[in-house]
mmCIF file with all atom_site columns, C-alpha atoms in Angstrom:
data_model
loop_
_atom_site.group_PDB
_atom_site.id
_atom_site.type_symbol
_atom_site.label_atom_id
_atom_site.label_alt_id
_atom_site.label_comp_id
_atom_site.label_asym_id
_atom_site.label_entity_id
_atom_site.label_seq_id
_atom_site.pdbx_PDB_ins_code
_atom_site.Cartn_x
_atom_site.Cartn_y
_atom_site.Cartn_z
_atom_site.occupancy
_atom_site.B_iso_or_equiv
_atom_site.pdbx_formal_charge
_atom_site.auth_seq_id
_atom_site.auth_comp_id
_atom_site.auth_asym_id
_atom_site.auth_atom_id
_atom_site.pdbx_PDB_model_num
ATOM 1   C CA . UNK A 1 1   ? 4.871  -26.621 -11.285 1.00 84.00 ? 1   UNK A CA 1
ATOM 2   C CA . UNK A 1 2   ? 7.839  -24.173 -9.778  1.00 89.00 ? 2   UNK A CA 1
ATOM 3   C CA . UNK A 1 3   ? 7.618  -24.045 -6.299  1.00 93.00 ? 3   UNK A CA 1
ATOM 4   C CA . UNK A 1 4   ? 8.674  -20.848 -4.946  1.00 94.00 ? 4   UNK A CA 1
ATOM 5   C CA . UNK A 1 5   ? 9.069  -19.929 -1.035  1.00 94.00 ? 5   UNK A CA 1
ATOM 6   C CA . UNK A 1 6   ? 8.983  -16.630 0.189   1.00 95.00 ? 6   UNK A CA 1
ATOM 7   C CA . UNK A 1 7   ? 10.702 -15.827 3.600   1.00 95.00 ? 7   UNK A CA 1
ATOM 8   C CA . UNK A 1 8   ? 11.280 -12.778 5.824   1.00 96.00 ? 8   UNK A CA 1
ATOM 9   C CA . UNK A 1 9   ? 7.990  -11.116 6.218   1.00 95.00 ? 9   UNK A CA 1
ATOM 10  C CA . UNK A 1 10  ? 6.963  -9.244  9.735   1.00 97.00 ? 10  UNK A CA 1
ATOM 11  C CA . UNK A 1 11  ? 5.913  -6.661  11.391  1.00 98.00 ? 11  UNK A CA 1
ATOM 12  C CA . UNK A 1 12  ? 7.837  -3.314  11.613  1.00 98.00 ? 12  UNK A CA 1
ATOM 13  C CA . UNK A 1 13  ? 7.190  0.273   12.371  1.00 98.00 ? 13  UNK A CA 1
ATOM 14  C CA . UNK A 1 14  ? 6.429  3.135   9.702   1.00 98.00 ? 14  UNK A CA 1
ATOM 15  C CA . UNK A 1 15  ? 9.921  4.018   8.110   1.00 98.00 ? 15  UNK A CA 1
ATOM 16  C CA . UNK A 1 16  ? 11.752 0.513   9.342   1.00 98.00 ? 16  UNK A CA 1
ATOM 17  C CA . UNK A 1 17  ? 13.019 -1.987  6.460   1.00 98.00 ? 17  UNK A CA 1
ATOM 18  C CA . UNK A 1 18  ? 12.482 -4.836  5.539   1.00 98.00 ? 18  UNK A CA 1
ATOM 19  C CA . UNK A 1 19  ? 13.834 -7.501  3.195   1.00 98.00 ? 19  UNK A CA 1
ATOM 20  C CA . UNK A 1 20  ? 11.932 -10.652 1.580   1.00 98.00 ? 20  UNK A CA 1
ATOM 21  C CA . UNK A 1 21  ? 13.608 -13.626 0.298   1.00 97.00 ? 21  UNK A CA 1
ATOM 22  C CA . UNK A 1 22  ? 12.495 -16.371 -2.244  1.00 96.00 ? 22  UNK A CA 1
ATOM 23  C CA . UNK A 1 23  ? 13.820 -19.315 -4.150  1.00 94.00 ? 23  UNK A CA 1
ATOM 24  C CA . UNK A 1 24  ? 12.939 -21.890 -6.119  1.00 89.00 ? 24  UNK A CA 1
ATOM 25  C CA . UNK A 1 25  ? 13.933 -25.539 -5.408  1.00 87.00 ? 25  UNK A CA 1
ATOM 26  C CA . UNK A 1 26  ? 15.421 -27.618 -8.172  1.00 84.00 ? 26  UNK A CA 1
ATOM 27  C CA . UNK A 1 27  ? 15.487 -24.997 -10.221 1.00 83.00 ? 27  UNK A CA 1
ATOM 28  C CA . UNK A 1 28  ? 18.259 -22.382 -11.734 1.00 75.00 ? 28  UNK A CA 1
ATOM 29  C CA . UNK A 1 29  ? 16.794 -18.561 -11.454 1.00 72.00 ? 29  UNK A CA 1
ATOM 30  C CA . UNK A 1 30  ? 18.835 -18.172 -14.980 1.00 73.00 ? 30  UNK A CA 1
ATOM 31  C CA . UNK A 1 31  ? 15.781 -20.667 -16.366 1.00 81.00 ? 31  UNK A CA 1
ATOM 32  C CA . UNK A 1 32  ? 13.030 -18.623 -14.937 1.00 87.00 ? 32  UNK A CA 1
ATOM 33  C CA . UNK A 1 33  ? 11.478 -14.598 -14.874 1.00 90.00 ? 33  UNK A CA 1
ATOM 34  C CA . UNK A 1 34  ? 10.946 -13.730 -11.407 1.00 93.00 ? 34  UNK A CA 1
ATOM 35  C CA . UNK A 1 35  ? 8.933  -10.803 -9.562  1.00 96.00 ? 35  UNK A CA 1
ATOM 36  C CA . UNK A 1 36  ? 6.727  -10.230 -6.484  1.00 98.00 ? 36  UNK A CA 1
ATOM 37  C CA . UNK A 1 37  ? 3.464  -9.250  -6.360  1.00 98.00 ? 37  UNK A CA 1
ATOM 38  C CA . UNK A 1 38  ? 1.013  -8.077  -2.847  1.00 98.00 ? 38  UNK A CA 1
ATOM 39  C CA . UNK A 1 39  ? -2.125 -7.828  -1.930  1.00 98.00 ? 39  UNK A CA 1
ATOM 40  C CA . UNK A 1 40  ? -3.698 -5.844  0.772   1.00 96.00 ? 40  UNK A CA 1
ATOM 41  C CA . UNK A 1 41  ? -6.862 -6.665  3.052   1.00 92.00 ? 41  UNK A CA 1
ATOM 42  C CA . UNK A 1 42  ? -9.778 -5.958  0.547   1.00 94.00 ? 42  UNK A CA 1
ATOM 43  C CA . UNK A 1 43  ? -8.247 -4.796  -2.110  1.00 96.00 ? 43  UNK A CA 1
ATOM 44  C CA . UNK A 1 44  ? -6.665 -6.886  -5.714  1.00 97.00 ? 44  UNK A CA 1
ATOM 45  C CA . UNK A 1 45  ? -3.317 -8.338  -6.116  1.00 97.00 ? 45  UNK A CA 1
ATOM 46  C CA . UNK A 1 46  ? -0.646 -5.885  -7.572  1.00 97.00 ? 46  UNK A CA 1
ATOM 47  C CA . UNK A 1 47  ? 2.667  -6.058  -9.087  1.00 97.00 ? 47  UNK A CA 1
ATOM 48  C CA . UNK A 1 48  ? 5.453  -4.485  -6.931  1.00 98.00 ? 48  UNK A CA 1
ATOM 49  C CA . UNK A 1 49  ? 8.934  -4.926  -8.872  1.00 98.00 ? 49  UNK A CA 1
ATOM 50  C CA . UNK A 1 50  ? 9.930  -7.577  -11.848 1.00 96.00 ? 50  UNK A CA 1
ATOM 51  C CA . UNK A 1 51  ? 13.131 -8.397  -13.066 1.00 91.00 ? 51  UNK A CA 1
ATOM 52  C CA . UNK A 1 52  ? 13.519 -9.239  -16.792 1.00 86.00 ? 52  UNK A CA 1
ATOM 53  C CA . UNK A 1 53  ? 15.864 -11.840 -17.885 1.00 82.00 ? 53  UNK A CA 1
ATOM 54  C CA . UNK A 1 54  ? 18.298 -9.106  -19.160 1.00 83.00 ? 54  UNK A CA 1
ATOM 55  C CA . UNK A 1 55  ? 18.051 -8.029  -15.222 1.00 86.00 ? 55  UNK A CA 1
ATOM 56  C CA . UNK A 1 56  ? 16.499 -5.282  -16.153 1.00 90.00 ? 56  UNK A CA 1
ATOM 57  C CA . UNK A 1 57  ? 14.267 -3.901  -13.080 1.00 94.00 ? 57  UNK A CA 1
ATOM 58  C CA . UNK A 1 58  ? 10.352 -2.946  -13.118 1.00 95.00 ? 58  UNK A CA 1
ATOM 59  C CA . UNK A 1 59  ? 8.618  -0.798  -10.205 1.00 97.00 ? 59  UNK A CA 1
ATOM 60  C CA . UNK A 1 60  ? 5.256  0.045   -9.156  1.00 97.00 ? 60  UNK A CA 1
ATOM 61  C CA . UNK A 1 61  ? 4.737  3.717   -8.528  1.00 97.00 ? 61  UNK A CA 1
ATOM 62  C CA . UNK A 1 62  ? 4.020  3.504   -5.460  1.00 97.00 ? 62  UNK A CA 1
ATOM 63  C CA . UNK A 1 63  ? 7.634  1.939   -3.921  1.00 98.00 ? 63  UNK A CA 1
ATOM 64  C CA . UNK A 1 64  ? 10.018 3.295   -6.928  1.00 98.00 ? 64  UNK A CA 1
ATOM 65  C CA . UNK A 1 65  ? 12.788 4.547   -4.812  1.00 97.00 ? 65  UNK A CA 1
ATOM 66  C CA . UNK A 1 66  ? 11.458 2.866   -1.675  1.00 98.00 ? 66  UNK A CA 1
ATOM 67  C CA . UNK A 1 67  ? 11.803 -0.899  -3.102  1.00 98.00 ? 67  UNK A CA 1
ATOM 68  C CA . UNK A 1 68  ? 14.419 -2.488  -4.760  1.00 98.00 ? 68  UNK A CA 1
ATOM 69  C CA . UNK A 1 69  ? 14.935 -5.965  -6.583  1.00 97.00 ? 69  UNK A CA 1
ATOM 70  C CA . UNK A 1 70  ? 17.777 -8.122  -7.022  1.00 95.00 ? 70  UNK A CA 1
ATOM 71  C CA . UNK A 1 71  ? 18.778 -11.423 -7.271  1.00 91.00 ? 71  UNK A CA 1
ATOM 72  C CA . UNK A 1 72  ? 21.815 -13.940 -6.427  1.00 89.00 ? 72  UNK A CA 1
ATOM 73  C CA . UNK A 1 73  ? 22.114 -16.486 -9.076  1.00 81.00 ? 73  UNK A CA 1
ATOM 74  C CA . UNK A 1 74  ? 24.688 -18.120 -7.060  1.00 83.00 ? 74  UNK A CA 1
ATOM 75  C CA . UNK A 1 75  ? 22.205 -18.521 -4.258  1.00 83.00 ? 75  UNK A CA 1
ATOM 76  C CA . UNK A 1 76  ? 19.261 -19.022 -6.641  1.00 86.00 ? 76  UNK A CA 1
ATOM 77  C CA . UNK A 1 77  ? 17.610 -16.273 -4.595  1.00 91.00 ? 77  UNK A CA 1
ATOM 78  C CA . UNK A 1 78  ? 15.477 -13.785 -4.811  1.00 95.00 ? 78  UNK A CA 1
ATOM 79  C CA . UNK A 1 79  ? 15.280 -10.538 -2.772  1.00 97.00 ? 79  UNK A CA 1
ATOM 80  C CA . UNK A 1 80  ? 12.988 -7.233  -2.131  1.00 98.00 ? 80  UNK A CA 1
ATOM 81  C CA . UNK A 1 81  ? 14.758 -4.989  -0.103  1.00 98.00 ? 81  UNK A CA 1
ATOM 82  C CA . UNK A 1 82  ? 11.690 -2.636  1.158   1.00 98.00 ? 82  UNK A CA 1
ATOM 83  C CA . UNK A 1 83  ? 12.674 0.259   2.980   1.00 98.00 ? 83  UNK A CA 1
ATOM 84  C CA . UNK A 1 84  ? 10.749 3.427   4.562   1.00 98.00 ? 84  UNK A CA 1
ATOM 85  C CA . UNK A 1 85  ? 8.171  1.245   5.086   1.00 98.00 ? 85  UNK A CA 1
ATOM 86  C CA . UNK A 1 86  ? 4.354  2.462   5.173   1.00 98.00 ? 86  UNK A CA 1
ATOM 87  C CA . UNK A 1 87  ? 1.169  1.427   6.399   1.00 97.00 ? 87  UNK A CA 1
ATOM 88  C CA . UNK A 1 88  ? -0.075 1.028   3.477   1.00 97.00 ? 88  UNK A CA 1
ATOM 89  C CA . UNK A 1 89  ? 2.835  -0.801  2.380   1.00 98.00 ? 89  UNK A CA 1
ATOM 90  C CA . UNK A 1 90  ? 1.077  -3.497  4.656   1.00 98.00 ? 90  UNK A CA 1
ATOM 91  C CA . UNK A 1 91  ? 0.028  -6.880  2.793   1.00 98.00 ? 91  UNK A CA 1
ATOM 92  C CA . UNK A 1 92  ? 1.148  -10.158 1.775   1.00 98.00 ? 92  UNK A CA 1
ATOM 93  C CA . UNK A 1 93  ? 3.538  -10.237 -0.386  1.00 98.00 ? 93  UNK A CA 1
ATOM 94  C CA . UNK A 1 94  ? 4.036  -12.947 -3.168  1.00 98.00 ? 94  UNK A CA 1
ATOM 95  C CA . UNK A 1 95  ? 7.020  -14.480 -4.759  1.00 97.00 ? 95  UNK A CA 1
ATOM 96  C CA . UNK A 1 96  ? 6.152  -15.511 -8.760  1.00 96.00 ? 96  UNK A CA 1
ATOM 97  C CA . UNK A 1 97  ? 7.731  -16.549 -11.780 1.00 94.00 ? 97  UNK A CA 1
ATOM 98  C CA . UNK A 1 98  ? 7.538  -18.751 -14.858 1.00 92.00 ? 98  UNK A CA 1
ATOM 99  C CA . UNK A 1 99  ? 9.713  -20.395 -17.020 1.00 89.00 ? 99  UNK A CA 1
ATOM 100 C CA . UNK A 1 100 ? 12.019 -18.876 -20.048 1.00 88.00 ? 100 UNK A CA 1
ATOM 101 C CA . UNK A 1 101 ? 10.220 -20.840 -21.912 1.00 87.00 ? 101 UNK A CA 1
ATOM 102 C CA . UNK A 1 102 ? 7.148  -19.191 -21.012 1.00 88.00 ? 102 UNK A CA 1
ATOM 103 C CA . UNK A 1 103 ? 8.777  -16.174 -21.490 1.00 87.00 ? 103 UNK A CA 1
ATOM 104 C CA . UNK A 1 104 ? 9.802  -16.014 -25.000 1.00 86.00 ? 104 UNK A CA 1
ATOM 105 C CA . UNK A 1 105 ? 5.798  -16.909 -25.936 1.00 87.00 ? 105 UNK A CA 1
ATOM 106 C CA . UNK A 1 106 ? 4.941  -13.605 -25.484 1.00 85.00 ? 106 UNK A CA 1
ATOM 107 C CA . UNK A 1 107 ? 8.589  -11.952 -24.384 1.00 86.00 ? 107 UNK A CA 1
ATOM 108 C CA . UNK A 1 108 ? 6.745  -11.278 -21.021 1.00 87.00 ? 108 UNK A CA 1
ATOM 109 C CA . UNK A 1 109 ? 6.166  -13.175 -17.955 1.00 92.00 ? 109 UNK A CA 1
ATOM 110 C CA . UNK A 1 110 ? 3.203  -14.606 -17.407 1.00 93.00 ? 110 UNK A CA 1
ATOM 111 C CA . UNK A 1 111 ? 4.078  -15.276 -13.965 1.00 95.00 ? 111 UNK A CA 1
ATOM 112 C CA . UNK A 1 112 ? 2.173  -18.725 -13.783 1.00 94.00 ? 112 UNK A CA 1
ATOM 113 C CA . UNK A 1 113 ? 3.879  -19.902 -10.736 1.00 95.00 ? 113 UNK A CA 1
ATOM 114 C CA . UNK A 1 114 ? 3.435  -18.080 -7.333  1.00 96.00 ? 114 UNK A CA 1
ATOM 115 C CA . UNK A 1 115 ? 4.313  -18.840 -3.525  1.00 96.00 ? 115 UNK A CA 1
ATOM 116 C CA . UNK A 1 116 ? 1.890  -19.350 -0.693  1.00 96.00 ? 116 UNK A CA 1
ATOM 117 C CA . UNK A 1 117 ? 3.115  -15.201 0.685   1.00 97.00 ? 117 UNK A CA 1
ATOM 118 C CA . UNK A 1 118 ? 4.569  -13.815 3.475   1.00 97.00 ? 118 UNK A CA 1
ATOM 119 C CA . UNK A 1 119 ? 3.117  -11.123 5.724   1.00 98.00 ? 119 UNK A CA 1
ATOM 120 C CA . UNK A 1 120 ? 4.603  -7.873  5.693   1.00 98.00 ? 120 UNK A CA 1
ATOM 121 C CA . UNK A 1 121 ? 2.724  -5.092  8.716   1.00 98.00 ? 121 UNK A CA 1
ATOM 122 C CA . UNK A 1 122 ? 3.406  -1.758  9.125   1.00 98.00 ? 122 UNK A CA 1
ATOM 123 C CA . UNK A 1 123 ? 2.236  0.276   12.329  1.00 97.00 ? 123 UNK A CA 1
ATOM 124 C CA . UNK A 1 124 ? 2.206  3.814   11.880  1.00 94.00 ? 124 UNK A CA 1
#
């Protein structure tokens, strides 16, 4: 099991950033596919941005050019810098991943492995 904690959630006001933090104790990020998901009050869990093992970048509609993804392998961290922030934008907001291994099963990630979220609100 890959533990993954999430940090920097909060509340903020329509158009104010935000950015969300995650790593993964004991292990490498180059061993592991890495994205975050959220999911709002009533509605299902979506992807917001992936990055592939090639660091190639993946965005939901609704935050391309709002949302980016990165990581610092040095750090072993993960990052989603959110800006203009919406209301709707409001959720919790998941750190997941899954092995290389895993990866090269299907050359996708199955994203087994996800953190216990951080709350992200946005007042309008």
């Amino acid at each position: 099991q890959v533990q993954l904690v999430e940090s920097g959630g909060g509340s903020v006001q329509s158009g104010g950033s935000l950015r969300l933090s995650c790593t993964a104790p004991g292990y490498s990020h180059i061993r592991l596919c890495m994205g975050w998901f959220r999911q709002a009050p009533g509605k299902e869990r979506e992807r917001v941005a992936s990055i592939d093992l090639d660091g190639s970048t993946t965005y939901a509609d609704s935050v391309k050019g709002r949302f980016t993804i990165s990581q610092d392998n040095a750090k072993d961290t993960l990052y989603l810098q959110m800006n203009k922030l919406k209301p709707e934008d409001t959720a919790i907001y998941y750190c997941a991943a899954d092995l290389i291994e895993a990866y090269y099963v299907g050359l996708y990630c199955p994203f087994g492995h996800m953190g216990q979220g951080t709350q992200v609100t946005v007042s309008s």
